């Protein structure tokens, strides 16, 4: 199973009065990684996959550690945990990879439910066969944001 890697730069304006990246900013980071994954890496040159629009139906975020401003980008690793007929779930970890000098550090674990959307018709649409093939390359078992396995659908 493949994972998508996105290196997200931290901006000085991302910091809040408490000296760390503001919780709302993490939604922007996830959006950047998701757009990079779904649009830049969509299958096929000239493919229309994922270009018709999509909407976020749900976010779930578990903040593990504070992230402070620095010059090095943070790694956002993402993969797919569920592919439905007209929605998919993307899971993320915002982290620093392990090095010889330090263990992996996870700042945020999150999930987003995305619904492909037909902007012209103003309604959700089904995932195409081409999109499904692409997404299946990144498919892994679902787990809760906090790291424990869940059965079935996302908890409300």
Short mmCIF file of the C-alpha atoms (twelve columns), coordinates in Angstrom:
data_MODEL
# 
_entry.id   MODEL 
# 
loop_
_atom_site.group_PDB 
_atom_site.id 
_atom_site.type_symbol 
_atom_site.label_atom_id 
_atom_site.label_alt_id 
_atom_site.label_comp_id 
_atom_site.label_asym_id 
_atom_site.label_seq_id 
_atom_site.Cartn_x 
_atom_site.Cartn_y 
_atom_site.Cartn_z 
_atom_site.pdbx_PDB_model_num 
ATOM 1   C CA . UNK A 1   0.000   0.000  0.000   1 
ATOM 2   C CA . UNK A 2   1.362   3.368  -1.028  1 
ATOM 3   C CA . UNK A 3   1.356   6.522  1.064   1 
ATOM 4   C CA . UNK A 4   1.266   10.034 -0.296  1 
ATOM 5   C CA . UNK A 5   3.934   12.353 1.140   1 
ATOM 6   C CA . UNK A 6   3.549   16.107 1.173   1 
ATOM 7   C CA . UNK A 7   6.117   18.427 2.709   1 
ATOM 8   C CA . UNK A 8   4.265   21.443 4.072   1 
ATOM 9   C CA . UNK A 9   6.161   24.625 4.888   1 
ATOM 10  C CA . UNK A 10  5.321   26.376 8.145   1 
ATOM 11  C CA . UNK A 11  4.508   30.062 7.929   1 
ATOM 12  C CA . UNK A 12  5.145   32.581 10.685  1 
ATOM 13  C CA . UNK A 13  1.467   33.587 10.473  1 
ATOM 14  C CA . UNK A 14  0.472   29.984 11.361  1 
ATOM 15  C CA . UNK A 15  1.507   30.622 14.966  1 
ATOM 16  C CA . UNK A 16  -0.935  31.721 17.631  1 
ATOM 17  C CA . UNK A 17  -0.485  33.674 20.846  1 
ATOM 18  C CA . UNK A 18  0.543   30.484 22.662  1 
ATOM 19  C CA . UNK A 19  3.634   30.039 20.458  1 
ATOM 20  C CA . UNK A 20  2.540   27.027 18.407  1 
ATOM 21  C CA . UNK A 21  0.704   26.322 15.162  1 
ATOM 22  C CA . UNK A 22  -2.966  27.187 15.689  1 
ATOM 23  C CA . UNK A 23  -5.428  24.289 15.629  1 
ATOM 24  C CA . UNK A 24  -7.385  25.786 12.715  1 
ATOM 25  C CA . UNK A 25  -4.222  26.031 10.606  1 
ATOM 26  C CA . UNK A 26  -3.917  22.239 10.648  1 
ATOM 27  C CA . UNK A 27  -7.100  22.087 8.533   1 
ATOM 28  C CA . UNK A 28  -5.287  24.187 5.923   1 
ATOM 29  C CA . UNK A 29  -2.287  21.858 6.057   1 
ATOM 30  C CA . UNK A 30  -4.574  18.849 5.533   1 
ATOM 31  C CA . UNK A 31  -6.268  20.629 2.634   1 
ATOM 32  C CA . UNK A 32  -2.916  21.304 0.959   1 
ATOM 33  C CA . UNK A 33  -1.914  17.645 1.286   1 
ATOM 34  C CA . UNK A 34  -5.334  16.412 0.097   1 
ATOM 35  C CA . UNK A 35  -5.346  18.679 -2.969  1 
ATOM 36  C CA . UNK A 36  -1.792  17.622 -3.818  1 
ATOM 37  C CA . UNK A 37  -2.832  13.968 -3.491  1 
ATOM 38  C CA . UNK A 38  -6.143  14.074 -5.359  1 
ATOM 39  C CA . UNK A 39  -5.418  16.581 -8.118  1 
ATOM 40  C CA . UNK A 40  -1.697  16.581 -8.819  1 
ATOM 41  C CA . UNK A 41  -1.434  12.808 -8.556  1 
ATOM 42  C CA . UNK A 42  -4.728  11.972 -10.287 1 
ATOM 43  C CA . UNK A 43  -4.199  9.180  -12.818 1 
ATOM 44  C CA . UNK A 44  -3.355  9.816  -16.431 1 
ATOM 45  C CA . UNK A 45  -2.110  12.838 -18.311 1 
ATOM 46  C CA . UNK A 46  -5.162  14.929 -19.171 1 
ATOM 47  C CA . UNK A 47  -7.412  12.799 -16.973 1 
ATOM 48  C CA . UNK A 48  -10.577 14.461 -15.689 1 
ATOM 49  C CA . UNK A 49  -10.361 12.486 -12.427 1 
ATOM 50  C CA . UNK A 50  -11.157 14.568 -9.367  1 
ATOM 51  C CA . UNK A 51  -11.301 17.781 -11.421 1 
ATOM 52  C CA . UNK A 52  -15.084 18.219 -11.317 1 
ATOM 53  C CA . UNK A 53  -15.039 19.259 -7.686  1 
ATOM 54  C CA . UNK A 54  -15.321 17.712 -4.262  1 
ATOM 55  C CA . UNK A 55  -16.648 18.735 -0.881  1 
ATOM 56  C CA . UNK A 56  -15.545 17.859 2.616   1 
ATOM 57  C CA . UNK A 57  -18.316 16.091 4.492   1 
ATOM 58  C CA . UNK A 58  -16.450 15.536 7.748   1 
ATOM 59  C CA . UNK A 59  -13.143 16.161 9.544   1 
ATOM 60  C CA . UNK A 60  -11.847 14.405 12.645  1 
ATOM 61  C CA . UNK A 61  -8.601  15.629 14.205  1 
ATOM 62  C CA . UNK A 62  -6.613  14.400 17.176  1 
ATOM 63  C CA . UNK A 63  -3.942  16.893 18.276  1 
ATOM 64  C CA . UNK A 64  -1.061  14.911 19.771  1 
ATOM 65  C CA . UNK A 65  1.749   17.457 20.306  1 
ATOM 66  C CA . UNK A 66  2.233   21.187 19.717  1 
ATOM 67  C CA . UNK A 67  4.077   22.156 16.534  1 
ATOM 68  C CA . UNK A 68  6.209   25.291 16.668  1 
ATOM 69  C CA . UNK A 69  7.484   27.397 13.802  1 
ATOM 70  C CA . UNK A 70  10.720  26.327 12.148  1 
ATOM 71  C CA . UNK A 71  12.270  26.545 8.710   1 
ATOM 72  C CA . UNK A 72  11.990  22.835 7.880   1 
ATOM 73  C CA . UNK A 73  8.652   21.678 6.452   1 
ATOM 74  C CA . UNK A 74  6.515   19.168 8.294   1 
ATOM 75  C CA . UNK A 75  5.666   15.854 6.592   1 
ATOM 76  C CA . UNK A 76  2.001   15.067 5.964   1 
ATOM 77  C CA . UNK A 77  1.520   11.411 5.134   1 
ATOM 78  C CA . UNK A 78  -1.894  10.470 3.741   1 
ATOM 79  C CA . UNK A 79  -3.675  7.349  2.568   1 
ATOM 80  C CA . UNK A 80  -7.203  6.109  1.888   1 
ATOM 81  C CA . UNK A 81  -9.083  4.076  4.508   1 
ATOM 82  C CA . UNK A 82  -12.469 3.746  2.804   1 
ATOM 83  C CA . UNK A 83  -13.808 3.967  -0.733  1 
ATOM 84  C CA . UNK A 84  -17.583 4.101  -1.052  1 
ATOM 85  C CA . UNK A 85  -19.791 4.579  -4.092  1 
ATOM 86  C CA . UNK A 86  -19.892 8.357  -3.644  1 
ATOM 87  C CA . UNK A 87  -17.383 9.169  -0.893  1 
ATOM 88  C CA . UNK A 88  -13.932 8.297  0.381   1 
ATOM 89  C CA . UNK A 89  -12.048 8.683  3.627   1 
ATOM 90  C CA . UNK A 90  -8.493  9.988  3.738   1 
ATOM 91  C CA . UNK A 91  -6.339  9.504  6.831   1 
ATOM 92  C CA . UNK A 92  -3.354  11.695 7.673   1 
ATOM 93  C CA . UNK A 93  -0.427  11.959 10.016  1 
ATOM 94  C CA . UNK A 94  1.325   15.304 10.372  1 
ATOM 95  C CA . UNK A 95  4.782   14.414 11.607  1 
ATOM 96  C CA . UNK A 96  8.542   14.479 11.541  1 
ATOM 97  C CA . UNK A 97  10.138  11.267 10.345  1 
ATOM 98  C CA . UNK A 98  12.481  9.332  12.578  1 
ATOM 99  C CA . UNK A 99  16.172  10.097 12.180  1 
ATOM 100 C CA . UNK A 100 19.323  8.589  13.612  1 
ATOM 101 C CA . UNK A 101 19.121  11.222 16.369  1 
ATOM 102 C CA . UNK A 102 15.374  11.245 17.152  1 
ATOM 103 C CA . UNK A 103 12.270  9.050  16.950  1 
ATOM 104 C CA . UNK A 104 9.273   9.819  14.748  1 
ATOM 105 C CA . UNK A 105 7.176   12.671 16.162  1 
ATOM 106 C CA . UNK A 106 3.443   12.769 15.349  1 
ATOM 107 C CA . UNK A 107 1.760   16.139 15.888  1 
ATOM 108 C CA . UNK A 108 -1.681  15.379 14.443  1 
ATOM 109 C CA . UNK A 109 -3.695  12.375 13.304  1 
ATOM 110 C CA . UNK A 110 -6.773  13.153 11.232  1 
ATOM 111 C CA . UNK A 111 -9.404  11.848 8.839   1 
ATOM 112 C CA . UNK A 112 -11.462 13.587 6.179   1 
ATOM 113 C CA . UNK A 113 -14.541 12.263 4.406   1 
ATOM 114 C CA . UNK A 114 -14.551 13.635 0.854   1 
ATOM 115 C CA . UNK A 115 -17.534 13.558 -1.515  1 
ATOM 116 C CA . UNK A 116 -16.916 14.011 -5.256  1 
ATOM 117 C CA . UNK A 117 -19.186 16.777 -6.461  1 
ATOM 118 C CA . UNK A 118 -20.594 17.762 -9.836  1 
ATOM 119 C CA . UNK A 119 -20.325 21.550 -9.686  1 
ATOM 120 C CA . UNK A 120 -22.378 22.105 -12.847 1 
ATOM 121 C CA . UNK A 121 -25.266 19.949 -11.602 1 
ATOM 122 C CA . UNK A 122 -24.913 21.127 -8.000  1 
ATOM 123 C CA . UNK A 123 -24.941 17.635 -6.483  1 
ATOM 124 C CA . UNK A 124 -22.715 14.793 -5.300  1 
ATOM 125 C CA . UNK A 125 -21.563 12.267 -7.873  1 
ATOM 126 C CA . UNK A 126 -20.259 8.724  -7.824  1 
ATOM 127 C CA . UNK A 127 -16.572 7.843  -7.791  1 
ATOM 128 C CA . UNK A 128 -15.522 6.816  -11.306 1 
ATOM 129 C CA . UNK A 129 -13.800 3.501  -12.088 1 
ATOM 130 C CA . UNK A 130 -10.568 5.383  -12.906 1 
ATOM 131 C CA . UNK A 131 -10.677 7.264  -9.601  1 
ATOM 132 C CA . UNK A 132 -11.367 4.042  -7.705  1 
ATOM 133 C CA . UNK A 133 -8.362  2.314  -9.307  1 
ATOM 134 C CA . UNK A 134 -6.155  5.248  -8.313  1 
ATOM 135 C CA . UNK A 135 -7.502  5.357  -4.742  1 
ATOM 136 C CA . UNK A 136 -7.108  1.595  -4.261  1 
ATOM 137 C CA . UNK A 137 -3.321  2.004  -4.606  1 
ATOM 138 C CA . UNK A 138 -3.447  4.012  -1.350  1 
ATOM 139 C CA . UNK A 139 -6.027  1.878  0.487   1 
ATOM 140 C CA . UNK A 140 -5.237  0.625  3.992   1 
ATOM 141 C CA . UNK A 141 -7.270  -0.606 6.967   1 
ATOM 142 C CA . UNK A 142 -9.373  1.991  8.754   1 
ATOM 143 C CA . UNK A 143 -8.305  3.038  12.231  1 
ATOM 144 C CA . UNK A 144 -9.540  5.698  14.547  1 
ATOM 145 C CA . UNK A 145 -7.734  9.000  14.642  1 
ATOM 146 C CA . UNK A 146 -6.496  8.169  18.146  1 
ATOM 147 C CA . UNK A 147 -4.834  5.039  16.757  1 
ATOM 148 C CA . UNK A 148 -7.139  2.203  17.824  1 
ATOM 149 C CA . UNK A 149 -8.861  0.065  15.231  1 
ATOM 150 C CA . UNK A 150 -12.573 0.625  14.712  1 
ATOM 151 C CA . UNK A 151 -15.113 -1.658 13.160  1 
ATOM 152 C CA . UNK A 152 -17.495 -0.447 10.481  1 
ATOM 153 C CA . UNK A 153 -18.324 3.185  9.815   1 
ATOM 154 C CA . UNK A 154 -16.885 6.276  11.408  1 
ATOM 155 C CA . UNK A 155 -18.212 7.094  14.845  1 
ATOM 156 C CA . UNK A 156 -20.331 10.233 14.992  1 
# 
